[in-house]
């Protein structure tokens, strides 16, 4: 059996890692294709190094551009790879443009697709990721859901047969790496930080970076906090700030802007933060797993269970609310087992193997060109 994974953006390198380990363990052939959506050392290569992920077999080198530019070029370049490799199944991860292009490129060649992190919804179609999720889920053959909510969301859209509740692959990765991170990372010493004496923030969602008022409100609220705020800044955010006049980094006072950090450094920064303020999807979950209160700089979240559990609060870009929460929000509930048992990759590959050995619906060595 030959499995081909398509990744391209930072969180996808973290999601593919346990799948790679599992396939290696089971001696199943795996081809790793990187679309090139993220390409800076700190947004791509560093994760391969940190997590000891082998070099991608293919890099499509698509880079940055509009959504149509990215998806269109990914589709064209991916087709060549798929025709050459003729994988038995393609796996796509999360909700980025690389996810949608990967799924669409494969189904057009009648190659079965498995979507890892299927069924997530924000119910906000202005969010580019929401379109990617809906389309990918509706064209994929195997929907690997991280939570029960994801299964329910798909059911509400009439999808019941293709869903598999497997837990969250990011939970697999964090469990495997948090100890390693604590042993290897020097980030606290390098930044002269003491545990629980700083906040951590990340911002990269289009709704925040592409809207000057929102970005300004976030920065101004961070400035009002009474602790240093460590801000590993996504290149999109850096670019947005440099384009908005009278919003310069020198104004940031207690905000310590640093380049994006490696996964292991990030885990240590997260674990030792007093609060995490973020619009990231993955970081909301990591905050929960590491038992750090999270303030989400968005109006909605796909990970509602964490909010229900009292470990995450939606603050949008409301300055007063952000400051109040950063100072006073203290969850008292225990974490629940919402995201599986850290063996999601094993479950995913089991489903793939079982279906491969059935005469249907797996199309072995699909006729790629018609
Ligand atoms: C993408 C995903 C988003 C995910 C995020 C993870 C889509 C639509 N969005 O958003 O769901 O949460 O990745 O981080 O797929 N840039 C660089 N160097 C890089 C990568 C990007 O400078 O290595 C800059 C470029 O100016 C680029 C901008 O960041 O135009 C945005 O990059 P892009 O990949 O289009 O979207 P993200 O905001 O990273
Ligand atoms: N991350 C990292 N370094 C950083 C910022 C994030 O290693 O400087 C990791 C983070 O720990 C999580 C993932 O990247 O595992 C989340 O990616 P991101 O926030 O870019 O995307 P999202 O999850 O919102 O799609």
mmCIF file of C-alpha atoms in Angstrom, residues 8-11 13-14 34 38-50 232-235 238 258-266:
data_model
loop_
_atom_site.group_PDB
_atom_site.id
_atom_site.type_symbol
_atom_site.label_atom_id
_atom_site.label_comp_id
_atom_site.label_asym_id
_atom_site.label_seq_id
_atom_site.Cartn_x
_atom_site.Cartn_y
_atom_site.Cartn_z
ATOM 1 C CA UNK A 8 2.224 22.895 3.329
ATOM 2 C CA UNK A 9 1.573 25.112 6.351
ATOM 3 C CA UNK A 10 3.129 25.146 9.828
ATOM 4 C CA UNK A 11 0.422 23.272 11.763
ATOM 5 C CA UNK A 13 3.951 19.535 9.819
ATOM 6 C CA UNK A 14 2.918 18.987 13.434
ATOM 7 C CA UNK A 34 4.986 19.769 0.653
ATOM 8 C CA UNK A 38 5.033 28.048 3.995
ATOM 9 C CA UNK A 39 8.684 28.350 3.050
ATOM 10 C CA UNK A 40 10.649 30.516 5.537
ATOM 11 C CA UNK A 41 13.063 28.456 7.613
ATOM 12 C CA UNK A 42 11.128 29.341 10.787
ATOM 13 C CA UNK A 43 7.768 28.450 9.241
ATOM 14 C CA UNK A 44 8.766 25.174 7.617
ATOM 15 C CA UNK A 45 12.208 23.573 7.839
ATOM 16 C CA UNK A 46 12.580 24.121 11.572
ATOM 17 C CA UNK A 47 9.630 21.767 12.193
ATOM 18 C CA UNK A 48 11.188 19.035 10.078
ATOM 19 C CA UNK A 49 14.365 19.412 12.133
ATOM 20 C CA UNK A 50 12.675 19.600 15.526
ATOM 21 C CA UNK A 232 6.362 35.186 18.207
ATOM 22 C CA UNK A 233 5.123 37.030 15.169
ATOM 23 C CA UNK A 234 3.771 35.297 12.083
ATOM 24 C CA UNK A 235 5.209 36.864 8.884
ATOM 25 C CA UNK A 238 4.697 41.473 10.599
ATOM 26 C CA UNK A 258 10.300 37.669 18.319
ATOM 27 C CA UNK A 259 10.465 35.623 15.133
ATOM 28 C CA UNK A 260 8.280 32.521 14.946
ATOM 29 C CA UNK A 261 9.801 29.850 17.166
ATOM 30 C CA UNK A 262 10.338 26.126 16.721
ATOM 31 C CA UNK A 263 7.727 23.646 17.967
ATOM 32 C CA UNK A 264 9.800 22.571 20.956
ATOM 33 C CA UNK A 265 10.447 26.179 21.982
ATOM 34 C CA UNK A 266 6.755 26.934 21.514
#
